[in-house]
Amino acid sequence: MGHIRVLLVDDHALMREGVASMLKNVEFIDVVGKVESGEEAINAAQELYPDIILMDIMMKGMTGIEAARWIKEQNSNIRIILLSGEVNQDYISLSAKVGVNGYLPKDVSKEALVDAIKKVYAGEKYFSPSIMNIVFEQFYNQEADEKKPAQKSKELTTREFEVLEQVAMGKSNQEVADALFISIKTVETHKTNILSKLGLKNTAELVKYAIKNNIIEL
């Protein structure tokens, strides 16, 4: 096995350094970079040519899922493993939709992390047992229950609802602006209003809301 080039992405320095330290003495793994945001990850993916990106899901600004979609569109050969402190159906579903190669909880052991890197590098998918339990649970729940029709919040304007749909699909502010022919500032204003009206805190909660209300399909 050749050396596997790994890029670390997490907005917490302690987490970045901890994972780097965990992988430091693994002879076939080279940590080629450490960045703190999804935006930086997109640039680093182009500049550092990593084989695998280990990326946090919840970060300030762009989420790991949004960044993964961008990176995959630019270079589908880069393999991405997402790390999350919160393991839930919504994140797993969205991660699968954008084509990530693995999904692990942040409390993963060194042995499991190294095993995941090896298998994903070899072209396999890797999901921890806890992730697979949630996947199967979701599958059986979907089989048992009929889907409810999409609910459009009466509080949102037509334009806000359009922005909600675009953002929930993982699009960046620039992409939403281009799609709806509005400015980035207007997109940001709409997002702020949407979060306020729906009582949500961030983009991740907005995405979860859209999934639960069948505003977007997985």
mmCIF file of C-alpha atoms in Angstrom, residues 3-218:
data_model
loop_
_atom_site.group_PDB
_atom_site.id
_atom_site.type_symbol
_atom_site.label_atom_id
_atom_site.label_comp_id
_atom_site.label_asym_id
_atom_site.label_seq_id
_atom_site.Cartn_x
_atom_site.Cartn_y
_atom_site.Cartn_z
ATOM 1 C CA HIS A 3 1.113 6.429 1.371
ATOM 2 C CA ILE A 4 -2.393 7.805 1.829
ATOM 3 C CA ARG A 5 -2.583 11.598 1.738
ATOM 4 C CA VAL A 6 -5.079 12.830 4.339
ATOM 5 C CA LEU A 7 -6.531 16.319 4.831
ATOM 6 C CA LEU A 8 -8.080 17.184 8.210
ATOM 7 C CA VAL A 9 -10.966 19.659 8.442
ATOM 8 C CA ASP A 10 -12.408 20.792 11.771
ATOM 9 C CA ASP A 11 -13.128 24.217 13.260
ATOM 10 C CA HIS A 12 -11.761 23.116 16.634
ATOM 11 C CA ALA A 13 -7.963 23.164 16.822
ATOM 12 C CA LEU A 14 -7.990 20.585 19.613
ATOM 13 C CA MET A 15 -9.861 18.118 17.405
ATOM 14 C CA ARG A 16 -7.579 18.734 14.404
ATOM 15 C CA GLU A 17 -4.439 18.244 16.458
ATOM 16 C CA GLY A 18 -5.900 15.231 18.246
ATOM 17 C CA VAL A 19 -6.671 13.395 15.021
ATOM 18 C CA ALA A 20 -3.305 14.411 13.557
ATOM 19 C CA SER A 21 -1.560 13.020 16.630
ATOM 20 C CA MET A 22 -3.612 9.813 16.371
ATOM 21 C CA LEU A 23 -2.440 9.300 12.784
ATOM 22 C CA LYS A 24 1.118 10.560 13.237
ATOM 23 C CA ASN A 25 2.780 7.178 13.707
ATOM 24 C CA VAL A 26 0.748 5.271 11.134
ATOM 25 C CA GLU A 27 3.436 4.611 8.548
ATOM 26 C CA PHE A 28 1.202 4.567 5.471
ATOM 27 C CA ILE A 29 -0.716 7.773 6.302
ATOM 28 C CA ASP A 30 0.559 11.298 5.630
ATOM 29 C CA VAL A 31 -1.439 14.220 7.024
ATOM 30 C CA VAL A 32 -0.853 16.770 4.265
ATOM 31 C CA GLY A 33 -2.924 19.597 5.699
ATOM 32 C CA LYS A 34 -5.163 20.853 8.501
ATOM 33 C CA VAL A 35 -7.825 23.512 7.885
ATOM 34 C CA GLU A 36 -10.680 24.901 9.958
ATOM 35 C CA SER A 37 -13.597 25.485 7.584
ATOM 36 C CA GLY A 38 -15.513 24.032 4.675
ATOM 37 C CA GLU A 39 -14.433 26.924 2.462
ATOM 38 C CA GLU A 40 -10.765 26.250 3.254
ATOM 39 C CA ALA A 41 -11.314 22.544 2.629
ATOM 40 C CA ILE A 42 -12.528 23.237 -0.909
ATOM 41 C CA ASN A 43 -9.376 25.240 -1.668
ATOM 42 C CA ALA A 44 -7.072 22.765 0.062
ATOM 43 C CA ALA A 45 -8.583 19.885 -1.907
ATOM 44 C CA GLN A 46 -7.463 21.602 -5.107
ATOM 45 C CA GLU A 47 -4.031 22.584 -3.823
ATOM 46 C CA LEU A 48 -2.928 19.582 -1.732
ATOM 47 C CA TYR A 49 -4.392 16.683 -3.751
ATOM 48 C CA PRO A 50 -5.478 14.585 -0.744
ATOM 49 C CA ASP A 51 -6.638 11.008 -1.243
ATOM 50 C CA ILE A 52 -8.966 11.249 1.732
ATOM 51 C CA ILE A 53 -10.534 14.138 3.623
ATOM 52 C CA LEU A 54 -11.565 13.672 7.257
ATOM 53 C CA MET A 55 -14.084 16.438 7.871
ATOM 54 C CA ASP A 56 -16.331 17.587 10.686
ATOM 55 C CA ILE A 57 -19.989 18.090 9.799
ATOM 56 C CA MET A 58 -20.873 21.005 12.055
ATOM 57 C CA MET A 59 -18.547 23.950 11.460
ATOM 58 C CA LYS A 60 -18.947 27.705 11.409
ATOM 59 C CA GLY A 61 -20.081 28.883 7.994
ATOM 60 C CA MET A 62 -20.299 26.083 5.449
ATOM 61 C CA THR A 63 -21.150 22.663 6.866
ATOM 62 C CA GLY A 64 -19.066 19.590 6.125
ATOM 63 C CA ILE A 65 -21.917 18.212 4.026
ATOM 64 C CA GLU A 66 -22.015 21.353 1.875
ATOM 65 C CA ALA A 67 -18.242 21.305 1.476
ATOM 66 C CA ALA A 68 -18.306 17.602 0.588
ATOM 67 C CA ARG A 69 -20.752 18.251 -2.236
ATOM 68 C CA TRP A 70 -18.545 21.006 -3.659
ATOM 69 C CA ILE A 71 -15.405 18.899 -3.412
ATOM 70 C CA LYS A 72 -17.066 15.874 -5.016
ATOM 71 C CA GLU A 73 -18.278 18.023 -7.900
ATOM 72 C CA GLN A 74 -14.753 19.294 -8.495
ATOM 73 C CA ASN A 75 -12.983 15.949 -8.054
ATOM 74 C CA SER A 76 -15.032 12.798 -7.554
ATOM 75 C CA ASN A 77 -11.841 10.779 -6.948
ATOM 76 C CA ILE A 78 -11.282 12.422 -3.567
ATOM 77 C CA ARG A 79 -12.790 10.270 -0.861
ATOM 78 C CA ILE A 80 -14.486 11.930 2.096
ATOM 79 C CA ILE A 81 -15.122 10.592 5.595
ATOM 80 C CA LEU A 82 -17.334 12.774 7.764
ATOM 81 C CA LEU A 83 -16.900 12.926 11.530
ATOM 82 C CA SER A 84 -19.785 13.998 13.711
ATOM 83 C CA GLY A 85 -20.340 14.572 17.402
ATOM 84 C CA GLU A 86 -24.069 14.098 16.764
ATOM 85 C CA VAL A 87 -25.099 10.971 14.905
ATOM 86 C CA ASN A 88 -28.627 11.210 13.502
ATOM 87 C CA GLN A 89 -30.693 10.126 10.512
ATOM 88 C CA ASP A 90 -30.822 13.530 8.861
ATOM 89 C CA TYR A 91 -27.058 13.975 8.706
ATOM 90 C CA ILE A 92 -26.527 10.400 7.519
ATOM 91 C CA SER A 93 -29.121 10.759 4.757
ATOM 92 C CA LEU A 94 -27.712 14.032 3.501
ATOM 93 C CA SER A 95 -24.168 12.655 3.648
ATOM 94 C CA ALA A 96 -25.160 9.686 1.522
ATOM 95 C CA LYS A 97 -26.931 11.974 -0.924
ATOM 96 C CA VAL A 98 -23.804 14.034 -1.615
ATOM 97 C CA GLY A 99 -21.721 10.886 -2.037
ATOM 98 C CA VAL A 100 -19.502 10.743 1.036
ATOM 99 C CA ASN A 101 -17.497 7.536 1.436
ATOM 100 C CA GLY A 102 -17.648 7.130 5.190
ATOM 101 C CA TYR A 103 -19.296 8.454 8.334
ATOM 102 C CA LEU A 104 -17.893 8.078 11.835
ATOM 103 C CA PRO A 105 -18.711 9.405 15.310
ATOM 104 C CA LYS A 106 -16.091 11.726 16.777
ATOM 105 C CA ASP A 107 -15.366 9.346 19.611
ATOM 106 C CA VAL A 108 -14.078 6.732 17.148
ATOM 107 C CA SER A 109 -11.049 4.706 18.276
ATOM 108 C CA LYS A 110 -7.694 4.954 16.530
ATOM 109 C CA GLU A 111 -8.042 1.390 15.267
ATOM 110 C CA ALA A 112 -11.477 2.044 13.755
ATOM 111 C CA LEU A 113 -10.339 5.332 12.204
ATOM 112 C CA VAL A 114 -7.283 3.751 10.574
ATOM 113 C CA ASP A 115 -9.418 0.835 9.373
ATOM 114 C CA ALA A 116 -11.922 3.284 7.871
ATOM 115 C CA ILE A 117 -9.161 5.172 6.060
ATOM 116 C CA LYS A 118 -7.726 1.941 4.631
ATOM 117 C CA LYS A 119 -11.082 0.647 3.432
ATOM 118 C CA VAL A 120 -12.245 3.946 1.972
ATOM 119 C CA TYR A 121 -8.901 4.364 0.196
ATOM 120 C CA ALA A 122 -9.435 0.888 -1.298
ATOM 121 C CA GLY A 123 -12.770 2.025 -2.727
ATOM 122 C CA GLU A 124 -15.125 0.719 -0.054
ATOM 123 C CA LYS A 125 -17.742 2.575 1.968
ATOM 124 C CA TYR A 126 -17.253 2.683 5.721
ATOM 125 C CA PHE A 127 -19.936 3.342 8.309
ATOM 126 C CA SER A 128 -19.525 2.508 11.979
ATOM 127 C CA PRO A 129 -21.936 0.006 13.603
ATOM 128 C CA SER A 130 -23.832 2.820 15.342
ATOM 129 C CA ILE A 131 -24.334 4.522 11.969
ATOM 130 C CA MET A 132 -25.572 1.319 10.343
ATOM 131 C CA ASN A 133 -28.105 0.819 13.148
ATOM 132 C CA ILE A 134 -29.574 4.224 12.380
ATOM 133 C CA VAL A 135 -29.600 3.502 8.634
ATOM 134 C CA PHE A 136 -31.556 0.283 9.135
ATOM 135 C CA GLU A 137 -33.908 1.962 11.594
ATOM 136 C CA GLN A 138 -34.623 4.681 9.074
ATOM 137 C CA PHE A 139 -35.235 2.137 6.325
ATOM 138 C CA TYR A 140 -37.760 0.182 8.378
ATOM 139 C CA ASN A 141 -39.493 3.343 9.545
ATOM 140 C CA GLN A 142 -39.902 4.482 5.951
ATOM 141 C CA GLU A 143 -41.290 1.103 4.980
ATOM 142 C CA ALA A 144 -43.802 1.191 7.832
ATOM 143 C CA ASP A 145 -45.027 4.777 7.495
ATOM 144 C CA GLU A 146 -46.586 6.574 4.583
ATOM 145 C CA LYS A 147 -44.898 9.797 3.617
ATOM 146 C CA LYS A 148 -46.728 12.912 4.668
ATOM 147 C CA PRO A 149 -47.295 15.532 1.979
ATOM 148 C CA ALA A 150 -44.841 18.403 1.940
ATOM 149 C CA GLN A 151 -45.801 21.162 4.325
ATOM 150 C CA LYS A 152 -45.165 24.718 3.329
ATOM 151 C CA SER A 153 -44.861 26.912 6.363
ATOM 152 C CA LYS A 154 -47.528 29.584 6.272
ATOM 153 C CA GLU A 155 -45.091 31.969 7.909
ATOM 154 C CA LEU A 156 -42.674 31.962 4.963
ATOM 155 C CA THR A 157 -43.030 34.080 1.852
ATOM 156 C CA THR A 158 -42.764 32.405 -1.555
ATOM 157 C CA ARG A 159 -39.217 33.707 -1.983
ATOM 158 C CA GLU A 160 -38.187 32.554 1.488
ATOM 159 C CA PHE A 161 -39.564 29.111 0.720
ATOM 160 C CA GLU A 162 -37.510 29.024 -2.506
ATOM 161 C CA VAL A 163 -34.377 29.975 -0.574
ATOM 162 C CA LEU A 164 -35.170 27.315 2.037
ATOM 163 C CA GLU A 165 -35.383 24.643 -0.680
ATOM 164 C CA GLN A 166 -32.087 25.712 -2.258
ATOM 165 C CA VAL A 167 -30.178 25.898 1.027
ATOM 166 C CA ALA A 168 -31.579 22.562 2.207
ATOM 167 C CA MET A 169 -30.186 20.928 -0.933
ATOM 168 C CA GLY A 170 -26.715 21.950 0.190
ATOM 169 C CA LYS A 171 -26.208 24.932 -2.091
ATOM 170 C CA SER A 172 -23.914 27.772 -1.102
ATOM 171 C CA ASN A 173 -25.109 31.365 -0.820
ATOM 172 C CA GLN A 174 -23.549 32.135 -4.197
ATOM 173 C CA GLU A 175 -25.299 29.189 -5.850
ATOM 174 C CA VAL A 176 -28.643 30.189 -4.335
ATOM 175 C CA ALA A 177 -28.118 33.760 -5.508
ATOM 176 C CA ASP A 178 -27.323 32.580 -9.051
ATOM 177 C CA ALA A 179 -30.283 30.187 -9.169
ATOM 178 C CA LEU A 180 -32.805 32.777 -7.961
ATOM 179 C CA PHE A 181 -31.181 35.802 -9.665
ATOM 180 C CA ILE A 182 -30.736 37.726 -6.427
ATOM 181 C CA SER A 183 -27.706 39.068 -4.566
ATOM 182 C CA ILE A 184 -25.760 37.131 -1.933
ATOM 183 C CA LYS A 185 -26.734 39.787 0.611
ATOM 184 C CA THR A 186 -30.402 39.159 -0.184
ATOM 185 C CA VAL A 187 -29.884 35.420 0.246
ATOM 186 C CA GLU A 188 -28.283 36.011 3.648
ATOM 187 C CA THR A 189 -31.181 38.263 4.678
ATOM 188 C CA HIS A 190 -33.726 35.630 3.627
ATOM 189 C CA LYS A 191 -31.822 32.917 5.530
ATOM 190 C CA THR A 192 -31.811 35.061 8.670
ATOM 191 C CA ASN A 193 -35.549 35.672 8.335
ATOM 192 C CA ILE A 194 -36.257 31.972 7.717
ATOM 193 C CA LEU A 195 -34.295 30.880 10.778
ATOM 194 C CA SER A 196 -36.063 33.475 12.885
ATOM 195 C CA LYS A 197 -39.563 32.572 11.663
ATOM 196 C CA LEU A 198 -39.056 28.841 12.095
ATOM 197 C CA GLY A 199 -37.263 29.147 15.429
ATOM 198 C CA LEU A 200 -34.092 27.514 14.100
ATOM 199 C CA LYS A 201 -30.487 28.270 15.025
ATOM 200 C CA ASN A 202 -28.380 27.376 11.991
ATOM 201 C CA THR A 203 -28.213 25.832 8.526
ATOM 202 C CA ALA A 204 -28.037 22.293 9.904
ATOM 203 C CA GLU A 205 -31.340 22.739 11.756
ATOM 204 C CA LEU A 206 -32.828 24.279 8.627
ATOM 205 C CA VAL A 207 -31.836 21.184 6.633
ATOM 206 C CA LYS A 208 -33.337 18.884 9.277
ATOM 207 C CA TYR A 209 -36.570 20.922 9.155
ATOM 208 C CA ALA A 210 -36.723 20.585 5.356
ATOM 209 C CA ILE A 211 -36.236 16.812 5.523
ATOM 210 C CA LYS A 212 -38.792 16.243 8.271
ATOM 211 C CA ASN A 213 -41.366 18.302 6.389
ATOM 212 C CA ASN A 214 -40.588 16.621 3.055
ATOM 213 C CA ILE A 215 -39.594 19.938 1.494
ATOM 214 C CA ILE A 216 -36.656 18.143 -0.110
ATOM 215 C CA GLU A 217 -36.491 14.503 -1.137
ATOM 216 C CA LEU A 218 -33.618 12.192 -0.183
#
